[in-house]
mmCIF file of N, CA and C in Angstrom:
data_model
loop_
_atom_site.group_PDB
_atom_site.id
_atom_site.type_symbol
_atom_site.label_atom_id
_atom_site.label_comp_id
_atom_site.label_asym_id
_atom_site.label_seq_id
_atom_site.Cartn_x
_atom_site.Cartn_y
_atom_site.Cartn_z
ATOM 1 N N MET A 248 -54.534 -6.757 -2.806
ATOM 2 C CA MET A 248 -55.234 -7.204 -1.624
ATOM 3 C C MET A 248 -55.672 -8.642 -1.835
ATOM 4 N N GLY A 249 -55.345 -9.485 -0.904
ATOM 5 C CA GLY A 249 -55.811 -10.855 -0.980
ATOM 6 C C GLY A 249 -57.265 -10.945 -0.570
ATOM 7 N N CYS A 250 -57.928 -11.974 -1.022
ATOM 8 C CA CYS A 250 -59.364 -12.106 -0.764
ATOM 9 C C CYS A 250 -59.700 -12.224 0.718
ATOM 10 N N LYS A 251 -58.834 -12.858 1.501
ATOM 11 C CA LYS A 251 -59.159 -13.096 2.904
ATOM 12 C C LYS A 251 -58.456 -12.131 3.845
ATOM 13 N N ARG A 252 -57.656 -11.232 3.307
ATOM 14 C CA ARG A 252 -56.941 -10.284 4.152
ATOM 15 C C ARG A 252 -57.842 -9.105 4.500
ATOM 16 N N GLN A 253 -57.838 -8.715 5.744
ATOM 17 C CA GLN A 253 -58.607 -7.539 6.141
ATOM 18 C C GLN A 253 -57.716 -6.317 6.026
ATOM 19 N N VAL A 254 -58.195 -5.301 5.353
ATOM 20 C CA VAL A 254 -57.447 -4.062 5.195
ATOM 21 C C VAL A 254 -57.255 -3.439 6.566
ATOM 22 N N ALA A 255 -56.013 -3.072 6.867
ATOM 23 C CA ALA A 255 -55.660 -2.439 8.148
ATOM 24 C C ALA A 255 -56.146 -3.267 9.329
ATOM 25 N N GLY A 256 -56.096 -4.578 9.198
ATOM 26 C CA GLY A 256 -56.514 -5.457 10.285
ATOM 27 C C GLY A 256 -57.992 -5.372 10.585
ATOM 28 N N GLY A 257 -58.767 -4.796 9.668
ATOM 29 C CA GLY A 257 -60.208 -4.663 9.876
ATOM 30 C C GLY A 257 -60.593 -3.479 10.745
ATOM 31 N N GLU A 258 -59.598 -2.740 11.225
ATOM 32 C CA GLU A 258 -59.866 -1.589 12.094
ATOM 33 C C GLU A 258 -60.404 -0.409 11.291
ATOM 34 N N ALA A 259 -61.216 0.408 11.931
ATOM 35 C CA ALA A 259 -61.786 1.604 11.299
ATOM 36 C C ALA A 259 -60.922 2.821 11.602
ATOM 37 N N ASP A 260 -59.638 2.703 11.278
ATOM 38 C CA ASP A 260 -58.674 3.788 11.435
ATOM 39 C C ASP A 260 -58.466 4.374 10.040
ATOM 40 N N GLY A 261 -59.040 5.541 9.790
ATOM 41 C CA GLY A 261 -59.029 6.124 8.460
ATOM 42 C C GLY A 261 -57.644 6.283 7.868
ATOM 43 N N ALA A 262 -56.690 6.754 8.676
ATOM 44 C CA ALA A 262 -55.328 6.943 8.173
ATOM 45 C C ALA A 262 -54.695 5.603 7.811
ATOM 46 N N ALA A 263 -54.902 4.592 8.639
ATOM 47 C CA ALA A 263 -54.324 3.270 8.378
ATOM 48 C C ALA A 263 -54.953 2.621 7.144
ATOM 49 N N VAL A 264 -56.258 2.735 7.014
ATOM 50 C CA VAL A 264 -56.939 2.158 5.850
ATOM 51 C C VAL A 264 -56.516 2.901 4.587
ATOM 52 N N PHE A 265 -56.435 4.226 4.662
ATOM 53 C CA PHE A 265 -55.999 5.021 3.514
ATOM 54 C C PHE A 265 -54.593 4.602 3.100
ATOM 55 N N GLU A 266 -53.706 4.452 4.061
ATOM 56 C CA GLU A 266 -52.323 4.062 3.765
ATOM 57 C C GLU A 266 -52.278 2.681 3.110
ATOM 58 N N ALA A 267 -53.095 1.768 3.598
ATOM 59 C CA ALA A 267 -53.088 0.399 3.081
ATOM 60 C C ALA A 267 -53.779 0.269 1.725
ATOM 61 N N ALA A 268 -54.842 1.025 1.511
ATOM 62 C CA ALA A 268 -55.662 0.807 0.316
ATOM 63 C C ALA A 268 -55.587 1.928 -0.723
ATOM 64 N N CYS A 269 -55.200 3.130 -0.317
ATOM 65 C CA CYS A 269 -55.333 4.283 -1.212
ATOM 66 C C CYS A 269 -54.003 4.965 -1.552
ATOM 67 N N ALA A 270 -53.067 4.943 -0.607
ATOM 68 C CA ALA A 270 -51.836 5.725 -0.755
ATOM 69 C C ALA A 270 -50.972 5.281 -1.923
ATOM 70 N N ARG A 271 -51.082 4.039 -2.320
ATOM 71 C CA ARG A 271 -50.263 3.564 -3.440
ATOM 72 C C ARG A 271 -50.482 4.437 -4.679
ATOM 73 N N CYS A 272 -51.695 4.832 -4.923
ATOM 74 C CA CYS A 272 -52.002 5.688 -6.076
ATOM 75 C C CYS A 272 -52.140 7.159 -5.691
ATOM 76 N N HIS A 273 -52.814 7.435 -4.578
ATOM 77 C CA HIS A 273 -53.116 8.820 -4.201
ATOM 78 C C HIS A 273 -52.009 9.483 -3.395
ATOM 79 N N GLY A 274 -51.027 8.712 -2.929
ATOM 80 C CA GLY A 274 -49.965 9.262 -2.093
ATOM 81 C C GLY A 274 -50.430 9.367 -0.653
ATOM 82 N N SER A 275 -49.506 9.236 0.277
ATOM 83 C CA SER A 275 -49.847 9.248 1.706
ATOM 84 C C SER A 275 -50.542 10.521 2.148
ATOM 85 N N ALA A 276 -50.187 11.640 1.519
ATOM 86 C CA ALA A 276 -50.794 12.932 1.866
ATOM 87 C C ALA A 276 -51.909 13.309 0.897
ATOM 88 N N GLY A 277 -52.313 12.356 0.039
ATOM 89 C CA GLY A 277 -53.378 12.625 -0.919
ATOM 90 C C GLY A 277 -52.892 13.240 -2.216
ATOM 91 N N VAL A 278 -51.572 13.428 -2.339
ATOM 92 C CA VAL A 278 -50.973 14.037 -3.527
ATOM 93 C C VAL A 278 -50.310 12.929 -4.346
ATOM 94 N N PRO A 279 -50.916 12.565 -5.475
ATOM 95 C CA PRO A 279 -50.363 11.474 -6.271
ATOM 96 C C PRO A 279 -49.109 11.881 -7.032
ATOM 97 N N ASP A 280 -48.293 10.895 -7.354
ATOM 98 C CA ASP A 280 -47.117 11.093 -8.185
ATOM 99 C C ASP A 280 -47.571 11.580 -9.570
ATOM 100 N N PRO A 281 -46.885 12.553 -10.146
ATOM 101 C CA PRO A 281 -47.289 13.066 -11.466
ATOM 102 C C PRO A 281 -47.381 11.979 -12.539
ATOM 103 N N GLY A 282 -46.557 10.966 -12.466
ATOM 104 C CA GLY A 282 -46.614 9.875 -13.437
ATOM 105 C C GLY A 282 -47.918 9.102 -13.352
ATOM 106 N N ILE A 283 -48.413 8.890 -12.131
ATOM 107 C CA ILE A 283 -49.689 8.194 -11.922
ATOM 108 C C ILE A 283 -50.840 9.069 -12.422
ATOM 109 N N VAL A 284 -50.717 10.368 -12.202
ATOM 110 C CA VAL A 284 -51.749 11.292 -12.685
ATOM 111 C C VAL A 284 -51.825 11.203 -14.204
ATOM 112 N N ALA A 285 -50.663 11.261 -14.864
ATOM 113 C CA ALA A 285 -50.630 11.219 -16.326
ATOM 114 C C ALA A 285 -51.132 9.883 -16.864
ATOM 115 N N GLN A 286 -50.755 8.795 -16.209
ATOM 116 C CA GLN A 286 -51.116 7.466 -16.694
ATOM 117 C C GLN A 286 -52.560 7.091 -16.393
ATOM 118 N N LEU A 287 -53.001 7.362 -15.166
ATOM 119 C CA LEU A 287 -54.309 6.880 -14.726
ATOM 120 C C LEU A 287 -55.329 7.978 -14.424
ATOM 121 N N GLY A 288 -54.884 9.235 -14.386
ATOM 122 C CA GLY A 288 -55.809 10.318 -14.067
ATOM 123 C C GLY A 288 -56.184 10.376 -12.595
ATOM 124 N N VAL A 289 -55.307 9.882 -11.732
ATOM 125 C CA VAL A 289 -55.567 9.875 -10.289
ATOM 126 C C VAL A 289 -55.716 11.311 -9.786
ATOM 127 N N LYS A 290 -56.708 11.522 -8.939
ATOM 128 C CA LYS A 290 -57.008 12.859 -8.420
ATOM 129 C C LYS A 290 -56.139 13.207 -7.208
ATOM 130 N N ASN A 291 -55.814 14.482 -7.107
ATOM 131 C CA ASN A 291 -55.101 15.024 -5.955
ATOM 132 C C ASN A 291 -56.142 15.295 -4.870
ATOM 133 N N LEU A 292 -56.174 14.454 -3.863
ATOM 134 C CA LEU A 292 -57.195 14.563 -2.823
ATOM 135 C C LEU A 292 -56.962 15.724 -1.864
ATOM 136 N N SER A 293 -55.803 16.373 -1.966
ATOM 137 C CA SER A 293 -55.567 17.548 -1.121
ATOM 138 C C SER A 293 -56.003 18.832 -1.812
ATOM 139 N N ASP A 294 -56.443 18.727 -3.063
ATOM 140 C CA ASP A 294 -56.858 19.890 -3.832
ATOM 141 C C ASP A 294 -58.137 20.488 -3.240
ATOM 142 N N THR A 295 -58.056 21.734 -2.848
ATOM 143 C CA THR A 295 -59.180 22.416 -2.202
ATOM 144 C C THR A 295 -60.427 22.432 -3.078
ATOM 145 N N SER A 296 -60.275 22.725 -4.364
ATOM 146 C CA SER A 296 -61.456 22.797 -5.236
ATOM 147 C C SER A 296 -62.099 21.421 -5.404
ATOM 148 N N LEU A 297 -61.303 20.370 -5.482
ATOM 149 C CA LEU A 297 -61.854 19.015 -5.563
ATOM 150 C C LEU A 297 -62.605 18.685 -4.276
ATOM 151 N N GLN A 298 -62.007 18.990 -3.150
ATOM 152 C CA GLN A 298 -62.640 18.728 -1.853
ATOM 153 C C GLN A 298 -63.986 19.452 -1.742
ATOM 154 N N GLU A 299 -64.041 20.675 -2.250
ATOM 155 C CA GLU A 299 -65.281 21.446 -2.165
ATOM 156 C C GLU A 299 -66.359 20.924 -3.113
ATOM 157 N N ARG A 300 -65.947 20.369 -4.243
ATOM 158 C CA ARG A 300 -66.904 19.836 -5.220
ATOM 159 C C ARG A 300 -67.495 18.493 -4.797
ATOM 160 N N LEU A 301 -66.727 17.701 -4.082
ATOM 161 C CA LEU A 301 -67.170 16.355 -3.720
ATOM 162 C C LEU A 301 -67.884 16.320 -2.376
ATOM 163 N N SER A 302 -69.047 15.720 -2.375
ATOM 164 C CA SER A 302 -69.739 15.484 -1.101
ATOM 165 C C SER A 302 -69.191 14.196 -0.500
ATOM 166 N N ASP A 303 -69.504 13.956 0.755
ATOM 167 C CA ASP A 303 -69.106 12.692 1.370
ATOM 168 C C ASP A 303 -69.735 11.516 0.624
ATOM 169 N N ALA A 304 -70.961 11.705 0.128
ATOM 170 C CA ALA A 304 -71.628 10.649 -0.644
ATOM 171 C C ALA A 304 -70.880 10.369 -1.948
ATOM 172 N N ASP A 305 -70.341 11.414 -2.582
ATOM 173 C CA ASP A 305 -69.546 11.228 -3.804
ATOM 174 C C ASP A 305 -68.299 10.391 -3.512
ATOM 175 N N ILE A 306 -67.634 10.721 -2.415
ATOM 176 C CA ILE A 306 -66.418 9.987 -2.041
ATOM 177 C C ILE A 306 -66.764 8.543 -1.716
ATOM 178 N N ARG A 307 -67.840 8.332 -0.967
ATOM 179 C CA ARG A 307 -68.291 6.968 -0.633
ATOM 180 C C ARG A 307 -68.563 6.165 -1.911
ATOM 181 N N ARG A 308 -69.262 6.767 -2.833
ATOM 182 C CA ARG A 308 -69.603 6.090 -4.092
ATOM 183 C C ARG A 308 -68.329 5.691 -4.843
ATOM 184 N N GLN A 309 -67.361 6.578 -4.873
ATOM 185 C CA GLN A 309 -66.094 6.295 -5.560
ATOM 186 C C GLN A 309 -65.362 5.134 -4.885
ATOM 187 N N ILE A 310 -65.335 5.117 -3.559
ATOM 188 C CA ILE A 310 -64.676 4.036 -2.836
ATOM 189 C C ILE A 310 -65.400 2.713 -3.074
ATOM 190 N N VAL A 311 -66.700 2.716 -2.946
ATOM 191 C CA VAL A 311 -67.492 1.488 -3.053
ATOM 192 C C VAL A 311 -67.519 0.954 -4.485
ATOM 193 N N ASP A 312 -67.778 1.827 -5.461
ATOM 194 C CA ASP A 312 -67.976 1.398 -6.846
ATOM 195 C C ASP A 312 -66.743 1.504 -7.732
ATOM 196 N N GLY A 313 -65.720 2.224 -7.280
ATOM 197 C CA GLY A 313 -64.565 2.476 -8.132
ATOM 198 C C GLY A 313 -64.889 3.583 -9.121
ATOM 199 N N SER A 314 -63.938 3.880 -9.971
ATOM 200 C CA SER A 314 -64.147 4.961 -10.934
ATOM 201 C C SER A 314 -64.918 4.474 -12.156
ATOM 202 N N LYS A 315 -65.569 5.402 -12.812
ATOM 203 C CA LYS A 315 -66.341 5.065 -14.015
ATOM 204 C C LYS A 315 -65.447 4.512 -15.107
ATOM 205 N N ASN A 316 -64.193 5.011 -15.175
ATOM 206 C CA ASN A 316 -63.274 4.525 -16.208
ATOM 207 C C ASN A 316 -62.568 3.230 -15.793
ATOM 208 N N LYS A 317 -62.917 2.724 -14.623
ATOM 209 C CA LYS A 317 -62.400 1.452 -14.088
ATOM 210 C C LYS A 317 -60.908 1.485 -13.749
ATOM 211 N N GLN A 318 -60.315 2.688 -13.707
ATOM 212 C CA GLN A 318 -58.912 2.788 -13.310
ATOM 213 C C GLN A 318 -58.749 2.611 -11.795
ATOM 214 N N MET A 319 -59.741 3.081 -11.034
ATOM 215 C CA MET A 319 -59.743 2.862 -9.586
ATOM 216 C C MET A 319 -60.648 1.672 -9.306
ATOM 217 N N PRO A 320 -60.134 0.677 -8.567
ATOM 218 C CA PRO A 320 -60.965 -0.496 -8.275
ATOM 219 C C PRO A 320 -62.069 -0.172 -7.274
ATOM 220 N N ALA A 321 -63.090 -0.991 -7.296
ATOM 221 C CA ALA A 321 -64.160 -0.895 -6.306
ATOM 222 C C ALA A 321 -63.690 -1.593 -5.031
ATOM 223 N N PHE A 322 -63.987 -0.998 -3.893
ATOM 224 C CA PHE A 322 -63.618 -1.591 -2.620
ATOM 225 C C PHE A 322 -64.828 -2.167 -1.892
ATOM 226 N N LYS A 323 -65.945 -2.297 -2.611
ATOM 227 C CA LYS A 323 -67.141 -2.916 -2.033
ATOM 228 C C LYS A 323 -66.785 -4.339 -1.602
ATOM 229 N N GLY A 324 -67.082 -4.654 -0.359
ATOM 230 C CA GLY A 324 -66.779 -5.970 0.169
ATOM 231 C C GLY A 324 -65.385 -6.083 0.770
ATOM 232 N N ALA A 325 -64.482 -5.206 0.363
ATOM 233 C CA ALA A 325 -63.124 -5.229 0.920
ATOM 234 C C ALA A 325 -63.020 -4.359 2.166
ATOM 235 N N LEU A 326 -63.864 -3.321 2.235
ATOM 236 C CA LEU A 326 -63.860 -2.406 3.374
ATOM 237 C C LEU A 326 -65.235 -2.426 4.026
ATOM 238 N N SER A 327 -65.236 -2.359 5.337
ATOM 239 C CA SER A 327 -66.508 -2.288 6.064
ATOM 240 C C SER A 327 -67.074 -0.870 5.958
ATOM 241 N N ASP A 328 -68.337 -0.718 6.299
ATOM 242 C CA ASP A 328 -68.941 0.621 6.310
ATOM 243 C C ASP A 328 -68.191 1.549 7.248
ATOM 244 N N ALA A 329 -67.762 1.024 8.392
ATOM 245 C CA ALA A 329 -67.018 1.840 9.356
ATOM 246 C C ALA A 329 -65.668 2.273 8.776
ATOM 247 N N GLN A 330 -65.007 1.383 8.046
ATOM 248 C CA GLN A 330 -63.735 1.740 7.424
ATOM 249 C C GLN A 330 -63.935 2.789 6.336
ATOM 250 N N ILE A 331 -64.981 2.641 5.552
ATOM 251 C CA ILE A 331 -65.261 3.622 4.498
ATOM 252 C C ILE A 331 -65.531 4.993 5.119
ATOM 253 N N ALA A 332 -66.329 5.034 6.165
ATOM 254 C CA ALA A 332 -66.610 6.305 6.855
ATOM 255 C C ALA A 332 -65.320 6.908 7.408
ATOM 256 N N ALA A 333 -64.449 6.068 7.944
ATOM 257 C CA ALA A 333 -63.178 6.545 8.497
ATOM 258 C C ALA A 333 -62.271 7.086 7.395
ATOM 259 N N VAL A 334 -62.260 6.440 6.239
ATOM 260 C CA VAL A 334 -61.452 6.921 5.113
ATOM 261 C C VAL A 334 -61.986 8.268 4.628
ATOM 262 N N ILE A 335 -63.300 8.398 4.533
ATOM 263 C CA ILE A 335 -63.889 9.675 4.112
ATOM 264 C C ILE A 335 -63.461 10.783 5.076
ATOM 265 N N ALA A 336 -63.549 10.521 6.364
ATOM 266 C CA ALA A 336 -63.133 11.518 7.365
ATOM 267 C C ALA A 336 -61.649 11.842 7.201
ATOM 268 N N HIS A 337 -60.838 10.822 6.936
ATOM 269 C CA HIS A 337 -59.402 11.052 6.738
ATOM 270 C C HIS A 337 -59.147 11.885 5.486
ATOM 271 N N VAL A 338 -59.833 11.555 4.395
ATOM 272 C CA VAL A 338 -59.667 12.315 3.143
ATOM 273 C C VAL A 338 -59.956 13.794 3.400
ATOM 274 N N ARG A 339 -60.943 14.091 4.211
ATOM 275 C CA ARG A 339 -61.277 15.486 4.512
ATOM 276 C C ARG A 339 -60.137 16.199 5.244
ATOM 277 N N THR A 340 -59.279 15.462 5.946
ATOM 278 C CA THR A 340 -58.143 16.086 6.636
ATOM 279 C C THR A 340 -57.002 16.402 5.683
ATOM 280 N N LEU A 341 -57.062 15.873 4.463
ATOM 281 C CA LEU A 341 -55.980 16.065 3.503
ATOM 282 C C LEU A 341 -56.070 17.398 2.773
ATOM 283 N N LYS A 342 -57.191 18.083 2.916
ATOM 284 C CA LYS A 342 -57.422 19.360 2.236
ATOM 285 C C LYS A 342 -56.361 20.372 2.668
ATOM 286 N N LYS A 343 -55.750 20.986 1.671
ATOM 287 C CA LYS A 343 -54.749 22.010 1.956
ATOM 288 C C LYS A 343 -55.428 23.211 2.597
ATOM 289 N N PRO A 344 -54.828 23.779 3.629
ATOM 290 C CA PRO A 344 -55.420 24.989 4.210
ATOM 291 C C PRO A 344 -55.321 26.148 3.222
ATOM 292 N N ALA A 345 -56.298 27.012 3.260
ATOM 293 C CA ALA A 345 -56.297 28.187 2.376
ATOM 294 C C ALA A 345 -55.130 29.100 2.739
ATOM 295 N N PRO A 346 -54.493 29.716 1.730
ATOM 296 C CA PRO A 346 -53.349 30.616 2.013
ATOM 297 C C PRO A 346 -53.768 31.882 2.714
#
């Protein structure tokens, strides 16, 4: 991401922001490539148990501050509050339905 580029044109479209900022590692459907999982420990955002463990505040904190191990960058300043809220809502749609 360039310093002056607005993610997804600055729009608060959760799917568009996720695709532009998150899908490279997490995959478009929230399912990361196994190689990325092995290398960086990227989480499968469609995993039901992960979705149930994480609150919206947890997801917000991860987006804003990045991961504790610094493998995921912080998006503070790169995404607006509205974009972050839209991404959180989008992430919630990635949850696999129960069988």
